[in-house]
PDB file of C-alpha atoms in Angstrom:
ATOM      1  CA  MET Q  22     -34.012   2.242 -19.318  1.00  0.00           C
ATOM      2  CA  PRO Q  23     -35.445   3.983 -21.511  1.00  0.00           C
ATOM      3  CA  GLY Q  24     -38.603   5.363 -21.166  1.00  0.00           C
ATOM      4  CA  TYR Q  25     -41.159   2.728 -22.796  1.00  0.00           C
ATOM      5  CA  LEU Q  26     -39.758   0.178 -21.280  1.00  0.00           C
ATOM      6  CA  ARG Q  27     -39.342   2.225 -17.692  1.00  0.00           C
ATOM      7  CA  ARG Q  28     -43.402   2.670 -18.640  1.00  0.00           C
ATOM      8  CA  VAL Q  29     -44.126  -1.093 -19.807  1.00  0.00           C
ATOM      9  CA  ARG Q  30     -42.167  -2.504 -16.592  1.00  0.00           C
ATOM     10  CA  ALA Q  31     -44.133  -0.602 -14.615  1.00  0.00           C
ATOM     11  CA  GLY Q  32     -47.610  -1.970 -15.807  1.00  0.00           C
ATOM     12  CA  ARG Q  33     -46.820  -5.342 -15.208  1.00  0.00           C
ATOM     13  CA  ARG Q  34     -45.358  -4.884 -11.928  1.00  0.00           C
ATOM     14  CA  ALA Q  35     -49.109  -3.048 -11.285  1.00  0.00           C
ATOM     15  CA  ARG Q  36     -50.914  -6.081 -12.505  1.00  0.00           C
ATOM     16  CA  ARG Q  37     -48.924  -8.180  -9.851  1.00  0.00           C
ATOM     17  CA  GLY Q  38     -50.138  -6.126  -6.964  1.00  0.00           C
ATOM     18  CA  PRO Q  39     -50.853  -6.062  -4.417  1.00  0.00           C
ATOM     19  CA  VAL Q  40     -50.769  -2.034  -4.454  1.00  0.00           C
ATOM     20  CA  GLY Q  41     -49.564   0.517  -1.744  1.00  0.00           C
ATOM     21  CA  LEU Q  42     -50.668   3.733  -0.761  1.00  0.00           C
ATOM     22  CA  ALA Q  43     -48.384   5.857   1.303  1.00  0.00           C
ATOM     23  CA  LEU Q  44     -49.950   9.517   2.519  1.00  0.00           C
ATOM     24  CA  GLY Q  45     -48.138  12.350   3.989  1.00  0.00           C
ATOM     25  CA  GLY Q  46     -48.863  15.107   6.645  1.00  0.00           C
ATOM     26  CA  GLY Q  47     -49.856  18.426   6.008  1.00  0.00           C
ATOM     27  CA  GLY Q  48     -52.497  19.463   9.019  1.00  0.00           C
ATOM     28  CA  ALA Q  49     -55.588  20.358   6.711  1.00  0.00           C
ATOM     29  CA  ARG Q  50     -53.811  19.941   3.492  1.00  0.00           C
ATOM     30  CA  GLY Q  51     -54.549  16.514   4.114  1.00  0.00           C
ATOM     31  CA  ILE Q  52     -57.669  17.441   1.385  1.00  0.00           C
ATOM     32  CA  ALA Q  53     -55.656  16.848  -1.125  1.00  0.00           C
ATOM     33  CA  HIS Q  54     -55.092  12.898  -0.565  1.00  0.00           C
ATOM     34  CA  VAL Q  55     -59.102  12.727  -1.457  1.00  0.00           C
ATOM     35  CA  GLY Q  56     -57.984  14.146  -4.488  1.00  0.00           C
ATOM     36  CA  VAL Q  57     -55.271  11.272  -5.058  1.00  0.00           C
ATOM     37  CA  LEU Q  58     -57.727   8.236  -3.813  1.00  0.00           C
ATOM     38  CA  GLU Q  59     -60.287   9.976  -6.852  1.00  0.00           C
ATOM     39  CA  ALA Q  60     -57.785   9.625  -8.917  1.00  0.00           C
ATOM     40  CA  LEU Q  61     -56.288   6.009  -8.569  1.00  0.00           C
ATOM     41  CA  GLU Q  62     -60.230   4.903  -8.138  1.00  0.00           C
ATOM     42  CA  ARG Q  63     -59.594   5.503 -12.195  1.00  0.00           C
ATOM     43  CA  TYR Q  64     -58.083   2.650 -12.371  1.00  0.00           C
ATOM     44  CA  PRO Q  65     -58.630  -0.523 -10.677  1.00  0.00           C
ATOM     45  CA  THR Q  66     -56.402  -2.106 -10.601  1.00  0.00           C
ATOM     46  CA  LEU Q  67     -54.364   0.485  -9.064  1.00  0.00           C
ATOM     47  CA  LYS Q  68     -56.637   0.617  -5.992  1.00  0.00           C
ATOM     48  CA  PRO Q  69     -54.568  -0.238  -2.938  1.00  0.00           C
ATOM     49  CA  SER Q  70     -54.500  -2.896  -0.551  1.00  0.00           C
ATOM     50  CA  ILE Q  71     -52.410  -2.337   1.331  1.00  0.00           C
ATOM     51  CA  LEU Q  72     -52.597   1.756   3.650  1.00  0.00           C
ATOM     52  CA  ALA Q  73     -49.951   3.742   5.852  1.00  0.00           C
ATOM     53  CA  GLY Q  74     -50.640   7.451   6.747  1.00  0.00           C
ATOM     54  CA  THR Q  75     -48.717  10.086   9.183  1.00  0.00           C
ATOM     55  CA  SER Q  76     -50.827  12.277  10.899  1.00  0.00           C
ATOM     56  CA  ALA Q  77     -53.432  14.389   8.867  1.00  0.00           C
ATOM     57  CA  GLY Q  78     -52.773  10.491   5.648  1.00  0.00           C
ATOM     58  CA  SER Q  79     -53.044   8.515   8.925  1.00  0.00           C
ATOM     59  CA  VAL Q  80     -56.798   9.701   8.876  1.00  0.00           C
ATOM     60  CA  ILE Q  81     -57.610   9.462   4.662  1.00  0.00           C
ATOM     61  CA  ALA Q  82     -56.036   6.101   5.117  1.00  0.00           C
ATOM     62  CA  VAL Q  83     -58.162   4.509   7.724  1.00  0.00           C
ATOM     63  CA  LEU Q  84     -60.562   5.845   6.288  1.00  0.00           C
ATOM     64  CA  TYR Q  85     -60.563   4.032   3.267  1.00  0.00           C
ATOM     65  CA  ALA Q  86     -58.334   0.915   4.920  1.00  0.00           C
ATOM     66  CA  ALA Q  87     -62.478   1.302   6.485  1.00  0.00           C
ATOM     67  CA  GLN Q  88     -64.067   1.177   2.552  1.00  0.00           C
ATOM     68  CA  ILE Q  89     -65.614   3.748   3.610  1.00  0.00           C
ATOM     69  CA  PRO Q  90     -67.125   4.816   0.154  1.00  0.00           C
ATOM     70  CA  VAL Q  91     -64.672   7.871  -1.479  1.00  0.00           C
ATOM     71  CA  SER Q  92     -67.149  10.312  -1.870  1.00  0.00           C
ATOM     72  CA  GLU Q  93     -68.629   9.597   1.259  1.00  0.00           C
ATOM     73  CA  ILE Q  94     -64.390  10.533   2.536  1.00  0.00           C
ATOM     74  CA  ARG Q  95     -64.793  14.816   0.896  1.00  0.00           C
ATOM     75  CA  SER Q  96     -67.479  14.577   2.109  1.00  0.00           C
ATOM     76  CA  PHE Q  97     -66.169  14.030   5.272  1.00  0.00           C
ATOM     77  CA  ALA Q  98     -62.747  15.991   5.023  1.00  0.00           C
ATOM     78  CA  SER Q  99     -64.789  19.189   3.213  1.00  0.00           C
ATOM     79  CA  GLU Q 100     -66.431  19.749   6.517  1.00  0.00           C
ATOM     80  CA  LEU Q 101     -63.999  18.855   8.284  1.00  0.00           C
ATOM     81  CA  ASP Q 102     -63.424  21.858  10.622  1.00  0.00           C
ATOM     82  CA  TRP Q 103     -59.653  21.952  13.371  1.00  0.00           C
ATOM     83  CA  PHE Q 104     -61.470  24.583  15.365  1.00  0.00           C
ATOM     84  CA  SER Q 105     -64.697  24.139  14.848  1.00  0.00           C
ATOM     85  CA  HIS Q 106     -65.268  19.725  15.831  1.00  0.00           C
ATOM     86  CA  VAL Q 107     -61.906  18.797  17.236  1.00  0.00           C
ATOM     87  CA  VAL Q 108     -60.483  21.839  19.061  1.00  0.00           C
ATOM     88  CA  LYS Q 109     -61.780  23.269  21.597  1.00  0.00           C
ATOM     89  CA  PHE Q 110     -59.479  25.545  23.857  1.00  0.00           C
ATOM     90  CA  THR Q 111     -62.463  24.991  27.004  1.00  0.00           C
ATOM     91  CA  ASP Q 112     -59.941  21.982  26.511  1.00  0.00           C
ATOM     92  CA  ILE Q 113     -56.978  23.654  27.538  1.00  0.00           C
ATOM     93  CA  LEU Q 114     -58.655  22.830  31.284  1.00  0.00           C
ATOM     94  CA  SER Q 115     -59.056  19.775  31.128  1.00  0.00           C
ATOM     95  CA  ASP Q 116     -56.548  16.733  30.548  1.00  0.00           C
ATOM     96  CA  ARG Q 117     -53.875  18.416  32.344  1.00  0.00           C
ATOM     97  CA  GLU Q 118     -51.085  15.932  31.677  1.00  0.00           C
ATOM     98  CA  ALA Q 119     -47.819  16.126  29.644  1.00  0.00           C
ATOM     99  CA  ALA Q 120     -50.107  19.882  28.958  1.00  0.00           C
ATOM    100  CA  THR Q 121     -46.110  21.494  29.202  1.00  0.00           C
ATOM    101  CA  ALA Q 122     -45.704  19.353  25.806  1.00  0.00           C
ATOM    102  CA  GLY Q 123     -48.138  20.442  24.349  1.00  0.00           C
ATOM    103  CA  LEU Q 124     -51.464  23.279  24.665  1.00  0.00           C
ATOM    104  CA  LEU Q 125     -54.596  21.248  23.529  1.00  0.00           C
ATOM    105  CA  PRO Q 126     -55.665  17.188  23.319  1.00  0.00           C
ATOM    106  CA  ASN Q 127     -56.681  16.352  20.096  1.00  0.00           C
ATOM    107  CA  THR Q 128     -59.412  13.914  22.197  1.00  0.00           C
ATOM    108  CA  ARG Q 129     -62.534  14.917  20.025  1.00  0.00           C
ATOM    109  CA  LEU Q 130     -59.654  13.798  17.176  1.00  0.00           C
ATOM    110  CA  GLY Q 131     -59.869   9.804  18.116  1.00  0.00           C
ATOM    111  CA  THR Q 132     -63.312  10.087  18.797  1.00  0.00           C
ATOM    112  CA  ILE Q 133     -64.391  11.073  14.921  1.00  0.00           C
ATOM    113  CA  VAL Q 134     -62.120   8.923  13.434  1.00  0.00           C
ATOM    114  CA  ASP Q 135     -63.685   5.866  15.683  1.00  0.00           C
ATOM    115  CA  THR Q 136     -67.174   6.796  14.716  1.00  0.00           C
ATOM    116  CA  TRP Q 137     -66.380   6.833  11.454  1.00  0.00           C
ATOM    117  CA  ILE Q 138     -65.250   3.469  11.341  1.00  0.00           C
ATOM    118  CA  GLY Q 139     -68.641   2.298  13.054  1.00  0.00           C
ATOM    119  CA  GLY Q 140     -65.517   1.287  16.298  1.00  0.00           C
ATOM    120  CA  ARG Q 141     -63.420  -1.665  14.860  1.00  0.00           C
ATOM    121  CA  THR Q 142     -60.269  -2.200  15.367  1.00  0.00           C
ATOM    122  CA  PHE Q 143     -57.034  -2.956  12.858  1.00  0.00           C
ATOM    123  CA  ASP Q 144     -57.542  -6.240  12.836  1.00  0.00           C
ATOM    124  CA  GLU Q 145     -61.966  -5.905  11.040  1.00  0.00           C
ATOM    125  CA  LEU Q 146     -60.719  -3.239   8.735  1.00  0.00           C
ATOM    126  CA  PRO Q 147     -61.528  -4.700   5.321  1.00  0.00           C
ATOM    127  CA  ARG Q 148     -57.476  -3.229   4.123  1.00  0.00           C
ATOM    128  CA  ASP Q 149     -54.452  -3.047   5.919  1.00  0.00           C
ATOM    129  CA  VAL Q 150     -53.357  -0.099   7.066  1.00  0.00           C
ATOM    130  CA  ALA Q 151     -50.893   0.611   9.230  1.00  0.00           C
ATOM    131  CA  VAL Q 152     -50.724   4.495  11.537  1.00  0.00           C
ATOM    132  CA  LEU Q 153     -47.526   6.520  12.151  1.00  0.00           C
ATOM    133  CA  ALA Q 154     -45.889   7.835  15.279  1.00  0.00           C
ATOM    134  CA  ALA Q 155     -42.531   8.725  16.726  1.00  0.00           C
ATOM    135  CA  ASP Q 156     -41.424   8.938  20.152  1.00  0.00           C
ATOM    136  CA  ILE Q 157     -38.821  11.624  20.274  1.00  0.00           C
ATOM    137  CA  GLY Q 158     -37.622  10.762  24.010  1.00  0.00           C
ATOM    138  CA  ASN Q 159     -36.870   7.655  22.868  1.00  0.00           C
ATOM    139  CA  ARG Q 160     -35.671   7.520  19.490  1.00  0.00           C
ATOM    140  CA  ARG Q 161     -38.280   5.052  17.896  1.00  0.00           C
ATOM    141  CA  ARG Q 162     -40.740   5.438  14.995  1.00  0.00           C
ATOM    142  CA  VAL Q 163     -44.432   3.903  16.751  1.00  0.00           C
ATOM    143  CA  ILE Q 164     -46.384   1.436  13.870  1.00  0.00           C
ATOM    144  CA  PHE Q 165     -50.006   0.982  14.567  1.00  0.00           C
ATOM    145  CA  THR Q 166     -51.598  -1.273  12.575  1.00  0.00           C
ATOM    146  CA  SER Q 167     -53.416  -5.001  12.428  1.00  0.00           C
ATOM    147  CA  ARG Q 168     -52.209  -8.104  14.081  1.00  0.00           C
ATOM    148  CA  ARG Q 169     -52.218  -9.753  10.739  1.00  0.00           C
ATOM    149  CA  VAL Q 170     -49.901  -7.829   9.412  1.00  0.00           C
ATOM    150  CA  ALA Q 171     -47.873  -6.945  12.404  1.00  0.00           C
ATOM    151  CA  ARG Q 172     -46.699 -10.398  11.502  1.00  0.00           C
ATOM    152  CA  ARG Q 173     -46.058 -10.813   8.119  1.00  0.00           C
ATOM    153  CA  ILE Q 174     -43.852  -6.698   8.270  1.00  0.00           C
ATOM    154  CA  ASN Q 175     -40.494  -7.093   6.861  1.00  0.00           C
ATOM    155  CA  ARG Q 176     -37.914  -5.194   9.406  1.00  0.00           C
ATOM    156  CA  ARG Q 177     -35.515  -5.234   6.857  1.00  0.00           C
ATOM    157  CA  GLU Q 178     -37.530  -2.994   4.431  1.00  0.00           C
ATOM    158  CA  LEU Q 179     -37.983  -0.686   7.374  1.00  0.00           C
ATOM    159  CA  GLU Q 180     -34.387  -0.547   8.145  1.00  0.00           C
ATOM    160  CA  ARG Q 181     -32.674   0.844   5.048  1.00  0.00           C
ATOM    161  CA  PHE Q 182     -35.224   3.847   5.901  1.00  0.00           C
ATOM    162  CA  LEU Q 183     -34.474   3.807   8.852  1.00  0.00           C
ATOM    163  CA  PRO Q 184     -31.692   2.327  10.587  1.00  0.00           C
ATOM    164  CA  PRO Q 185     -32.098   1.833  13.989  1.00  0.00           C
ATOM    165  CA  ARG Q 186     -28.239   2.638  15.906  1.00  0.00           C
ATOM    166  CA  LYS Q 187     -25.817   0.111  14.855  1.00  0.00           C
ATOM    167  CA  GLY Q 188     -22.339   0.121  18.159  1.00  0.00           C
ATOM    168  CA  SER Q 189     -21.593   4.204  17.906  1.00  0.00           C
ATOM    169  CA  LEU Q 190     -23.472   5.350  15.220  1.00  0.00           C
ATOM    170  CA  PRO Q 191     -27.597   6.584  15.520  1.00  0.00           C
ATOM    171  CA  GLY Q 192     -30.009   5.026  15.138  1.00  0.00           C
ATOM    172  CA  ALA Q 193     -34.034   4.828  15.794  1.00  0.00           C
ATOM    173  CA  GLU Q 194     -35.689   1.738  16.284  1.00  0.00           C
ATOM    174  CA  THR Q 195     -38.519   0.984  15.310  1.00  0.00           C
ATOM    175  CA  VAL Q 196     -42.045  -0.562  17.265  1.00  0.00           C
ATOM    176  CA  VAL Q 197     -45.046  -2.778  15.675  1.00  0.00           C
ATOM    177  CA  ILE Q 198     -48.016  -2.039  17.833  1.00  0.00           C
ATOM    178  CA  SER Q 199     -51.159  -4.069  16.901  1.00  0.00           C
ATOM    179  CA  ASP Q 200     -52.874  -4.030  20.362  1.00  0.00           C
ATOM    180  CA  VAL Q 201     -54.418  -0.073  20.496  1.00  0.00           C
ATOM    181  CA  ASP Q 202     -57.287   0.856  19.304  1.00  0.00           C
ATOM    182  CA  VAL Q 203     -57.300   2.780  16.136  1.00  0.00           C
ATOM    183  CA  GLY Q 204     -59.041   6.353  17.720  1.00  0.00           C
ATOM    184  CA  THR Q 205     -55.620   6.573  20.156  1.00  0.00           C
ATOM    185  CA  ALA Q 206     -53.663   5.244  17.492  1.00  0.00           C
ATOM    186  CA  ILE Q 207     -54.636   8.240  14.560  1.00  0.00           C
ATOM    187  CA  ARG Q 208     -54.216  10.452  17.857  1.00  0.00           C
ATOM    188  CA  ALA Q 209     -50.295  10.098  18.373  1.00  0.00           C
ATOM    189  CA  SER Q 210     -50.035  10.392  15.504  1.00  0.00           C
ATOM    190  CA  CYS Q 211     -51.705  13.773  13.778  1.00  0.00           C
ATOM    191  CA  ALA Q 212     -49.663  15.070  18.400  1.00  0.00           C
ATOM    192  CA  VAL Q 213     -47.663  18.236  16.577  1.00  0.00           C
ATOM    193  CA  PRO Q 214     -45.821  19.267  18.600  1.00  0.00           C
ATOM    194  CA  GLY Q 215     -45.991  22.720  20.642  1.00  0.00           C
ATOM    195  CA  PHE Q 216     -49.833  23.059  19.927  1.00  0.00           C
ATOM    196  CA  PHE Q 217     -51.294  18.966  20.395  1.00  0.00           C
ATOM    197  CA  ARG Q 218     -50.210  16.921  23.844  1.00  0.00           C
ATOM    198  CA  PRO Q 219     -48.428  13.894  23.035  1.00  0.00           C
ATOM    199  CA  VAL Q 220     -50.611  10.898  23.014  1.00  0.00           C
ATOM    200  CA  LEU Q 221     -49.414   8.241  26.005  1.00  0.00           C
ATOM    201  CA  VAL Q 222     -49.323   4.891  24.769  1.00  0.00           C
ATOM    202  CA  GLN Q 223     -47.889   1.483  26.185  1.00  0.00           C
ATOM    203  CA  GLY Q 224     -44.842   4.471  28.258  1.00  0.00           C
ATOM    204  CA  MET Q 225     -44.060   6.119  26.201  1.00  0.00           C
ATOM    205  CA  TYR Q 226     -45.013   9.905  25.057  1.00  0.00           C
ATOM    206  CA  LEU Q 227     -46.557   9.695  21.666  1.00  0.00           C
ATOM    207  CA  VAL Q 228     -46.360  12.857  19.082  1.00  0.00           C
ATOM    208  CA  ASP Q 229     -47.047  13.270  15.716  1.00  0.00           C
ATOM    209  CA  GLY Q 230     -45.253  10.229  13.002  1.00  0.00           C
ATOM    210  CA  GLY Q 231     -43.505  13.298  10.479  1.00  0.00           C
ATOM    211  CA  ILE Q 232     -41.011  13.837  12.246  1.00  0.00           C
ATOM    212  CA  VAL Q 233     -39.684   9.967  11.215  1.00  0.00           C
ATOM    213  CA  ASP Q 234     -41.021   9.257   7.952  1.00  0.00           C
ATOM    214  CA  GLN Q 235     -43.176  12.187   6.703  1.00  0.00           C
ATOM    215  CA  THR Q 236     -43.801   9.932   3.528  1.00  0.00           C
ATOM    216  CA  PRO Q 237     -44.130   6.478   4.657  1.00  0.00           C
ATOM    217  CA  VAL Q 238     -43.680   5.006   1.454  1.00  0.00           C
ATOM    218  CA  ASP Q 239     -41.240   1.812   3.420  1.00  0.00           C
ATOM    219  CA  VAL Q 240     -44.074   1.056   5.301  1.00  0.00           C
ATOM    220  CA  VAL Q 241     -46.553  -0.030   2.319  1.00  0.00           C
ATOM    221  CA  ARG Q 242     -43.765  -1.813   1.577  1.00  0.00           C
ATOM    222  CA  ALA Q 243     -43.004  -3.467   4.750  1.00  0.00           C
ATOM    223  CA  MET Q 244     -46.694  -4.280   4.442  1.00  0.00           C
ATOM    224  CA  GLY Q 245     -45.930  -6.287   0.937  1.00  0.00           C
ATOM    225  CA  ALA Q 246     -46.844  -4.252  -1.897  1.00  0.00           C
ATOM    226  CA  ARG Q 247     -45.694  -4.958  -5.110  1.00  0.00           C
ATOM    227  CA  PHE Q 248     -46.326  -1.725  -6.280  1.00  0.00           C
ATOM    228  CA  SER Q 249     -46.432   1.205  -4.459  1.00  0.00           C
ATOM    229  CA  VAL Q 250     -46.940   5.376  -4.402  1.00  0.00           C
ATOM    230  CA  GLY Q 251     -46.212   7.886  -2.117  1.00  0.00           C
ATOM    231  CA  VAL Q 252     -47.872  11.969  -1.673  1.00  0.00           C
ATOM    232  CA  SER Q 253     -46.019  14.381   0.377  1.00  0.00           C
ATOM    233  CA  LEU Q 254     -48.315  17.000   1.502  1.00  0.00           C
ATOM    234  CA  ALA Q 255     -44.970  19.058   1.879  1.00  0.00           C
ATOM    235  CA  LEU Q 256     -43.463  19.277   4.899  1.00  0.00           C
ATOM    236  CA  SER Q 257     -46.337  20.191   7.617  1.00  0.00           C
ATOM    237  CA  PHE Q 258     -43.917  21.677  10.404  1.00  0.00           C
ATOM    238  CA  MET Q 259     -42.575  24.151   7.243  1.00  0.00           C
ATOM    239  CA  PRO Q 260     -44.272  28.028   8.252  1.00  0.00           C
ATOM    240  CA  GLN Q 261     -44.511  30.594   5.507  1.00  0.00           C
ATOM    241  CA  LYS Q 262     -42.598  33.390   8.156  1.00  0.00           C
ATOM    242  CA  LEU Q 263     -40.258  32.943  11.342  1.00  0.00           C
ATOM    243  CA  ALA Q 264     -42.276  34.857  13.428  1.00  0.00           C
ATOM    244  CA  SER Q 265     -41.634  33.356  16.756  1.00  0.00           C
ATOM    245  CA  PRO Q 266     -38.637  31.107  18.014  1.00  0.00           C
ATOM    246  CA  THR Q 267     -41.490  28.364  17.851  1.00  0.00           C
ATOM    247  CA  ARG Q 268     -41.754  29.018  13.952  1.00  0.00           C
ATOM    248  CA  ALA Q 269     -38.235  29.155  13.739  1.00  0.00           C
ATOM    249  CA  LEU Q 270     -37.518  25.314  15.578  1.00  0.00           C
ATOM    250  CA  SER Q 271     -41.033  24.079  12.921  1.00  0.00           C
ATOM    251  CA  GLY Q 272     -39.594  25.296  10.664  1.00  0.00           C
ATOM    252  CA  THR Q 273     -35.219  24.010  11.518  1.00  0.00           C
ATOM    253  CA  VAL Q 274     -37.304  20.340  11.711  1.00  0.00           C
ATOM    254  CA  GLY Q 275     -38.768  21.210   8.148  1.00  0.00           C
ATOM    255  CA  MET Q 276     -34.402  22.242   6.333  1.00  0.00           C
ATOM    256  CA  LEU Q 277     -34.133  18.635   8.054  1.00  0.00           C
ATOM    257  CA  GLY Q 278     -36.216  16.571   6.904  1.00  0.00           C
ATOM    258  CA  ILE Q 279     -36.487  17.663   3.197  1.00  0.00           C
ATOM    259  CA  PRO Q 280     -33.718  14.267   2.445  1.00  0.00           C
ATOM    260  CA  GLN Q 281     -35.887  11.977   4.424  1.00  0.00           C
ATOM    261  CA  LEU Q 282     -39.080  13.335   2.350  1.00  0.00           C
ATOM    262  CA  ARG Q 283     -36.447  12.764  -1.202  1.00  0.00           C
ATOM    263  CA  ARG Q 284     -35.694   9.206  -0.127  1.00  0.00           C
ATOM    264  CA  SER Q 285     -38.832   7.889   0.962  1.00  0.00           C
ATOM    265  CA  LEU Q 286     -40.677   9.478  -2.540  1.00  0.00           C
ATOM    266  CA  ALA Q 287     -37.643   7.560  -4.660  1.00  0.00           C
ATOM    267  CA  LEU Q 288     -38.900   4.913  -3.230  1.00  0.00           C
ATOM    268  CA  ALA Q 289     -41.548   4.288  -5.046  1.00  0.00           C
ATOM    269  CA  ASP Q 290     -43.012   3.858  -8.111  1.00  0.00           C
ATOM    270  CA  ILE Q 291     -45.245   6.629  -8.709  1.00  0.00           C
ATOM    271  CA  GLY Q 292     -43.800   9.414  -5.514  1.00  0.00           C
ATOM    272  CA  PHE Q 293     -44.110  13.116  -5.185  1.00  0.00           C
ATOM    273  CA  GLN Q 294     -45.235  16.631  -3.904  1.00  0.00           C
ATOM    274  CA  VAL Q 295     -49.771  17.863  -4.350  1.00  0.00           C
ATOM    275  CA  SER Q 296     -47.985  20.737  -7.146  1.00  0.00           C
ATOM    276  CA  GLY Q 297     -48.459  23.516  -4.772  1.00  0.00           C
ATOM    277  CA  ILE Q 298     -49.089  22.345  -1.587  1.00  0.00           C
ATOM    278  CA  GLU Q 299     -46.043  24.561   0.745  1.00  0.00           C
ATOM    279  CA  THR Q 300     -48.117  27.436   0.544  1.00  0.00           C
ATOM    280  CA  ARG Q 301     -51.039  26.730   1.804  1.00  0.00           C
ATOM    281  CA  SER Q 302     -52.689  27.302   4.879  1.00  0.00           C
ATOM    282  CA  PRO Q 303     -51.350  23.338   7.234  1.00  0.00           C
ATOM    283  CA  ILE Q 304     -54.705  25.064   9.677  1.00  0.00           C
ATOM    284  CA  ARG Q 305     -57.590  26.646   6.907  1.00  0.00           C
ATOM    285  CA  PRO Q 306     -60.598  24.240   6.461  1.00  0.00           C
ATOM    286  CA  HIS Q 307     -62.481  23.483   3.317  1.00  0.00           C
ATOM    287  CA  GLN Q 308     -59.790  24.714   0.878  1.00  0.00           C
ATOM    288  CA  LEU Q 309     -61.630  22.157  -1.338  1.00  0.00           C
ATOM    289  CA  ASP Q 310     -59.748  22.973  -4.733  1.00  0.00           C
ATOM    290  CA  LEU Q 311     -56.890  21.410  -2.708  1.00  0.00           C
ATOM    291  CA  ILE Q 312     -59.314  17.999  -3.804  1.00  0.00           C
ATOM    292  CA  ASP Q 313     -58.397  19.090  -7.102  1.00  0.00           C
ATOM    293  CA  THR Q 314     -55.426  19.915  -7.901  1.00  0.00           C
ATOM    294  CA  GLY Q 315     -54.328  16.047  -4.997  1.00  0.00           C
ATOM    295  CA  ARG Q 316     -56.442  14.859  -8.385  1.00  0.00           C
ATOM    296  CA  LEU Q 317     -55.424  16.110 -11.600  1.00  0.00           C
ATOM    297  CA  ASP Q 318     -51.418  15.785 -10.510  1.00  0.00           C
ATOM    298  CA  THR Q 319     -52.184  12.165  -9.284  1.00  0.00           C
ATOM    299  CA  GLN Q 320     -53.168  11.865 -12.835  1.00  0.00           C
ATOM    300  CA  ARG Q 321     -50.485  12.948 -14.287  1.00  0.00           C
ATOM    301  CA  LYS Q 322     -48.511  11.006 -11.968  1.00  0.00           C
ATOM    302  CA  ILE Q 323     -50.318   7.502 -13.837  1.00  0.00           C
ATOM    303  CA  THR Q 324     -50.052   9.004 -17.394  1.00  0.00           C
ATOM    304  CA  GLU Q 325     -45.741   9.249 -17.112  1.00  0.00           C
ATOM    305  CA  ALA Q 326     -45.959   6.179 -15.387  1.00  0.00           C
ATOM    306  CA  PHE Q 327     -47.702   3.483 -17.684  1.00  0.00           C
ATOM    307  CA  THR Q 328     -47.987   3.479 -21.276  1.00  0.00           C
ATOM    308  CA  SER Q 329     -51.006   4.967 -23.285  1.00  0.00           C
ATOM    309  CA  ARG Q 330     -52.077   0.884 -24.096  1.00  0.00           C
ATOM    310  CA  TRP Q 331     -51.840   0.228 -20.811  1.00  0.00           C
ATOM    311  CA  LEU Q 332     -53.428   3.438 -19.215  1.00  0.00           C
ATOM    312  CA  LYS Q 333     -56.033   2.547 -22.157  1.00  0.00           C
ATOM    313  CA  HIS Q 334     -57.064  -0.843 -21.283  1.00  0.00           C
ATOM    314  CA  HIS Q 335     -56.916  -0.171 -17.214  1.00  0.00           C
ATOM    315  CA  ARG Q 336     -59.105   2.812 -16.748  1.00  0.00           C
ATOM    316  CA  ARG Q 337     -62.531   3.142 -16.421  1.00  0.00           C
ATOM    317  CA  ASP Q 338     -64.027   5.982 -16.804  1.00  0.00           C
ATOM    318  CA  ASP Q 339     -67.769   7.451 -16.026  1.00  0.00           C
ATOM    319  CA  PRO Q 340     -68.995   9.188 -19.098  1.00  0.00           C
ATOM    320  CA  ASN Q 341     -70.990  11.681 -16.248  1.00  0.00           C
ATOM    321  CA  ASP Q 342     -68.249  12.328 -15.145  1.00  0.00           C
ATOM    322  CA  LEU Q 343     -66.531  15.105 -17.224  1.00  0.00           C
ATOM    323  CA  ARG Q 344     -63.899  16.591 -13.904  1.00  0.00           C
ATOM    324  CA  TYR Q 345     -60.756  14.513 -15.088  1.00  0.00           C
ATOM    325  CA  PHE Q 346     -60.611  15.336 -18.564  1.00  0.00           C
ATOM    326  CA  THR Q 347     -59.806  19.471 -17.845  1.00  0.00           C
ATOM    327  CA  GLY Q 348     -56.977  21.038 -16.761  1.00  0.00           C
TER     328      GLY Q 348
END
């Protein structure tokens, strides 16, 4: 299909809406997702009303679904320090459940998110959102969402990406849960194996959702999105140096996940990985330049996806914000 015709059709799909945004995991690198939101906010037609997130992406997705202004989400992400606010090594002595499967509990993270959204449930959030976790003990993908989404979610769309077991063929079941509080869902989605302890939910020990769905484009499509944007922060399990058996194992998991990630991004109308993200630390806080990187990369992809005429008529510029005209 000629590039011009493809861009025209993209504009038509976006106008029909609703727009879904899938945000991938990546630890502290999740701050780049704030820039993604800043870019999309420039175009009212592209403002997402359906969101899904894995690990760090789930935190940003939930805050946006709660209609917290992007400027406040920027402040939240800029100030969050995992080793000051979330990880307390004194917690090793408490909450001994499943301690052999992970070093630390991440209870504080759930409390932080619940506080920011005012203690609301998934049903009370203004925008539809899904949070992903993995039940590796039973080979399940777990989706936390509201009751309204659970009722309408398209199972066939989910099974196209992650098919269930069929006969002698292996597969992974998908479980949709609509009666768990948001903080617990976030904790499960962010429970990086080996570092955070699995989160016990309804008899399942849940870990980081990136194991089964790193950037859940298929989920926003199953939730009803007519136009989808998928943003990857690389594979959160990929280490830069194989300095220990644990890092060697995490690197192996990351390599195995590359085909899945590429297939996921291919499902999106706009799907991409934030540039240079794979070299950035998943634990070092305050990497504020990643916000600009996420914003500029998203703007570049939007420009590639739509005609200049569509961009002109759908953009809402802030003449006081010159950052949009740099880079």
